[in-house]
Amino acid sequence: MNYRYFFIIALLLLSMDRVTAQTQLTGWLADFNTLKINTRLSIQSDFQLRSSDQVEHVQTLLLRAGLNYHVNKKLVLTGGYAFIHNRRVISGVSGYAPEHRLWEQLLFTHPLVVGSGVHAKKGTLAHRLRLEQRFIAKSFVMHNELKNEGNVYSNRLRYFIRNITPLVPWPASGKAPFLALQNEVFVNIGDKSGVNGEFFDQNRAYIALGYRFARQFDAEFGYMNQYINGRGKAFSNNHIVQVATYVRL
């Protein structure tokens, strides 16, 4: 099966504006890191800044870290914690509310050859299944300020698929441009009353051009379409420009 067609079709469908969806233009900066401890263990972390519509404010600060257990070269199990500071607006009053997450994930990565013969390029296909336990702050307005007190609990399941294909066969140095295609779907499980009350939460489709400067460092620039199912059927369709770096030590 040629996964490129699946990704391209998904991106085209998801990038179409929904009639009832609010459309926003935002920017994301992301840094993903992996630090090897030994043959079985490594530490992963990521730091992300996300803007509000038209890049007017910092919408979200995300800090996430986890401990990886490498079952073999293809399968990695991870458990970790994330802190999210998210901007909210209630009755015209804005402020930031925290969210704490515990999360567990399974990552399975395998080679994927695109093309044939002298035109064959060996890329990778990664599948990630992540379960999140979310503690989301309850926010309210008091004296014209946004206050946070207590939290609501919600579970969320995420499935992510990502393909990296070099635009030229990987040289011995490992330095080469590449194309990244990915999609991630989010669903709420268990009690949904603390979030949007629905099973479907959001979908993120992404395409990027990147360059591998060394086996330890990638950088990429891309477009993401994020479709969110908000509370009360308040759908939003976000067009996102993302710059990301990947460090492997």
Coordinates of C-alpha atoms in Angstrom, one line a residue:
M1 CA 0.0 0.0 0.0
N2 CA 1.3 3.5 -0.9
Y3 CA 0.7 5.5 2.2
R4 CA 1.5 8.8 0.4
Y5 CA -1.9 8.8 -1.3
F6 CA -3.6 8.2 2.1
F7 CA -1.8 11.2 3.6
I8 CA -2.4 13.5 0.5
I9 CA -6.2 12.7 0.4
A10 CA -6.5 13.2 4.2
L11 CA -4.7 16.6 3.9
L12 CA -6.9 17.8 1.1
L13 CA -10.1 16.8 2.8
L14 CA -9.2 18.2 6.1
S15 CA -7.9 21.5 4.7
M16 CA -11.3 22.4 3.3
D17 CA -13.1 25.0 5.3
R18 CA -16.2 23.7 7.0
V19 CA -19.3 25.8 6.5
T20 CA -20.0 26.0 10.2
A21 CA -16.4 26.2 11.4
Q22 CA -14.6 29.2 12.7
T23 CA -11.3 29.7 10.7
Q24 CA -8.1 30.8 12.4
L25 CA -4.5 31.4 11.3
T26 CA -1.9 30.6 13.9
G27 CA 1.8 29.7 14.3
W28 CA 3.4 26.9 16.3
L29 CA 7.1 26.5 17.4
A30 CA 8.1 23.1 18.6
D31 CA 11.3 21.4 19.8
F32 CA 11.4 17.6 20.3
N33 CA 14.4 16.0 22.1
T34 CA 15.5 12.4 22.8
L35 CA 18.4 11.7 25.2
K36 CA 19.7 8.1 25.2
I37 CA 20.6 6.7 28.6
N38 CA 21.5 3.1 27.6
T39 CA 20.3 0.5 25.0
R40 CA 16.9 0.2 26.7
L41 CA 16.2 3.6 28.3
S42 CA 16.0 7.2 27.0
I43 CA 14.4 10.4 28.0
Q44 CA 12.1 12.4 25.6
S45 CA 10.9 16.0 26.0
D46 CA 9.2 18.6 23.9
F47 CA 8.6 22.3 24.3
Q48 CA 5.9 24.1 22.3
L49 CA 4.7 27.7 21.9
R50 CA 1.4 28.2 20.0
S51 CA -0.2 31.5 19.0
S52 CA -3.7 32.7 19.0
D53 CA -5.5 33.8 15.8
Q54 CA -3.4 36.1 13.6
V55 CA -0.5 35.5 16.0
E56 CA -1.8 38.2 18.4
H57 CA -1.1 36.3 21.7
V58 CA 0.7 33.3 23.1
Q59 CA -2.2 30.9 23.1
T60 CA -0.5 27.8 24.6
L61 CA 2.7 26.9 26.3
L62 CA 3.3 23.1 26.4
L63 CA 6.1 21.3 28.4
R64 CA 6.2 17.5 28.2
A65 CA 8.6 14.9 29.3
G66 CA 8.7 11.1 29.4
L67 CA 10.8 8.0 30.0
N68 CA 11.1 5.6 27.1
Y69 CA 11.7 1.9 27.3
H70 CA 13.0 0.5 24.0
V71 CA 11.5 -3.0 23.7
N72 CA 13.4 -3.5 20.4
K73 CA 14.5 -1.3 17.5
K74 CA 10.9 -0.9 16.3
L75 CA 8.8 -0.7 19.5
V76 CA 9.1 1.9 22.3
L77 CA 6.9 2.2 25.4
T78 CA 6.7 5.6 27.2
G79 CA 5.2 7.1 30.3
G80 CA 5.3 10.8 31.2
Y81 CA 3.9 14.1 32.4
A82 CA 2.9 17.3 30.6
F83 CA 2.1 20.8 31.7
I84 CA 0.0 23.1 29.5
H85 CA -0.8 26.8 30.1
N86 CA -3.7 27.7 27.8
R87 CA -5.2 31.1 27.1
R88 CA -9.0 31.2 27.7
V89 CA -11.6 33.9 27.1
I90 CA -14.8 33.9 29.1
S91 CA -17.3 36.8 28.7
G92 CA -14.7 38.9 27.1
V93 CA -12.2 38.4 29.9
S94 CA -9.0 36.5 29.0
G95 CA -6.4 34.7 31.1
Y96 CA -4.4 31.6 31.4
A97 CA -5.5 28.2 32.8
P98 CA -3.3 25.2 33.6
E99 CA -3.7 21.7 32.6
H100 CA -1.8 18.7 34.0
R101 CA -1.5 15.5 32.1
L102 CA -0.2 12.0 32.8
W103 CA 0.3 10.0 29.6
E104 CA 1.3 6.6 28.3
Q105 CA 2.2 5.7 24.8
L106 CA 3.2 3.0 22.4
L107 CA 5.4 3.9 19.4
F108 CA 6.0 1.4 16.5
T109 CA 8.3 2.5 13.7
H110 CA 9.2 0.5 10.6
P111 CA 11.0 1.1 7.2
L112 CA 8.9 2.2 4.2
V113 CA 10.3 2.1 0.7
V114 CA 8.9 4.6 -1.7
G115 CA 9.4 4.0 -5.4
S116 CA 11.4 1.2 -7.0
G117 CA 14.7 0.4 -8.7
V118 CA 17.1 3.3 -8.9
H119 CA 14.4 5.7 -7.8
A120 CA 13.6 3.8 -4.5
K121 CA 13.9 5.9 -1.4
K122 CA 13.9 4.3 2.1
G123 CA 11.8 6.2 4.5
T124 CA 10.1 5.4 7.8
L125 CA 6.5 5.0 9.0
A126 CA 5.7 5.6 12.6
H127 CA 2.5 4.7 14.4
R128 CA 1.9 6.1 17.9
L129 CA -1.0 5.4 20.3
R130 CA -1.2 7.7 23.3
L131 CA -3.5 7.7 26.3
E132 CA -3.8 10.9 28.3
Q133 CA -5.3 11.5 31.8
R134 CA -6.1 15.2 31.8
F135 CA -6.7 17.4 34.8
I136 CA -8.1 20.6 33.3
A137 CA -8.5 23.8 35.4
K138 CA -12.0 25.1 36.1
S139 CA -12.0 28.8 35.1
F140 CA -14.5 31.6 36.0
V141 CA -14.6 35.4 36.0
M142 CA -14.4 37.3 39.3
H143 CA -13.8 41.1 39.5
N144 CA -13.2 41.2 35.8
E145 CA -10.3 38.7 36.1
L146 CA -10.1 35.1 35.0
K147 CA -9.7 32.8 38.1
N148 CA -8.9 29.1 38.3
E149 CA -10.1 26.8 41.0
G150 CA -10.2 23.0 41.0
N151 CA -10.2 20.9 37.9
V152 CA -12.2 18.4 35.8
Y153 CA -10.8 15.0 34.8
S154 CA -11.0 13.6 31.3
N155 CA -9.4 10.8 29.4
R156 CA -8.3 11.1 25.8
L157 CA -6.9 8.7 23.2
R158 CA -4.7 9.7 20.3
Y159 CA -3.6 7.9 17.2
F160 CA -0.7 9.4 15.2
I161 CA 0.8 8.2 11.9
R162 CA 3.9 9.9 10.4
N163 CA 5.9 9.2 7.2
I164 CA 9.3 10.6 6.5
T165 CA 10.6 10.1 3.0
P166 CA 14.0 11.5 1.8
L167 CA 13.8 13.5 -1.4
V168 CA 17.1 11.9 -2.4
P169 CA 18.4 8.5 -1.2
W170 CA 19.9 8.9 2.2
P171 CA 23.7 9.5 1.8
A172 CA 26.3 7.9 4.2
S173 CA 26.5 11.3 6.0
G174 CA 22.8 11.1 6.7
K175 CA 22.3 14.7 5.5
A176 CA 19.4 15.1 3.1
P177 CA 16.1 17.0 2.5
F178 CA 12.9 15.1 3.3
L179 CA 9.2 15.2 3.1
A180 CA 7.1 14.6 6.3
L181 CA 3.5 13.7 6.2
Q182 CA 1.4 12.9 9.3
N183 CA -2.1 12.8 10.7
E184 CA -3.3 12.5 14.3
V185 CA -6.9 11.9 15.5
F186 CA -8.0 12.6 19.1
V187 CA -11.0 11.0 20.8
N188 CA -12.5 11.4 24.3
I189 CA -13.2 8.3 26.3
G190 CA -15.0 7.8 29.5
D191 CA -16.8 10.8 31.1
K192 CA -16.9 13.5 28.4
S193 CA -18.8 16.1 30.4
G194 CA -15.7 18.0 31.4
V195 CA -14.7 18.6 27.8
N196 CA -16.9 18.9 24.7
G197 CA -19.3 16.1 25.6
E198 CA -18.5 14.2 22.4
F199 CA -16.4 11.2 21.4
F200 CA -14.5 13.1 18.6
D201 CA -12.2 15.8 19.9
Q202 CA -10.0 16.9 17.0
N203 CA -7.9 16.0 14.0
R204 CA -4.5 17.3 12.9
A205 CA -3.2 16.8 9.4
Y206 CA 0.4 18.0 8.6
I207 CA 2.8 18.3 5.7
A208 CA 6.3 19.6 5.9
L209 CA 9.6 20.0 4.2
G210 CA 12.6 19.2 6.3
Y211 CA 16.4 18.8 6.3
R212 CA 18.5 16.4 8.2
F213 CA 21.6 18.3 9.1
A214 CA 23.1 15.3 10.9
R215 CA 21.9 12.0 12.3
Q216 CA 21.2 13.9 15.5
F217 CA 19.4 16.9 14.2
D218 CA 16.4 17.6 11.9
A219 CA 14.5 20.9 11.2
E220 CA 11.3 21.2 9.3
F221 CA 8.8 23.9 8.1
G222 CA 5.2 22.9 7.4
Y223 CA 1.5 23.4 7.3
M224 CA -1.0 21.9 9.7
N225 CA -4.7 21.8 9.5
Q226 CA -6.3 21.4 12.9
Y227 CA -10.1 20.6 13.0
I228 CA -11.5 21.0 16.6
N229 CA -14.9 19.8 17.8
G230 CA -15.5 22.4 20.6
R231 CA -18.2 22.7 23.2
G232 CA -21.7 23.1 22.0
K233 CA -20.8 22.2 18.4
A234 CA -18.4 25.2 18.2
F235 CA -16.2 23.8 15.5
S236 CA -12.9 25.5 14.5
N237 CA -10.7 24.9 11.5
N238 CA -7.2 26.2 12.2
H239 CA -4.6 26.9 9.6
I240 CA -1.2 26.5 11.3
V241 CA 2.3 27.3 10.1
Q242 CA 4.8 25.2 12.2
V243 CA 8.5 25.3 12.6
A244 CA 9.9 22.3 14.4
T245 CA 13.3 20.9 15.4
Y246 CA 14.2 17.3 16.4
V247 CA 17.3 16.6 18.5
R248 CA 18.6 13.0 19.2
L249 CA 21.5 12.6 21.5

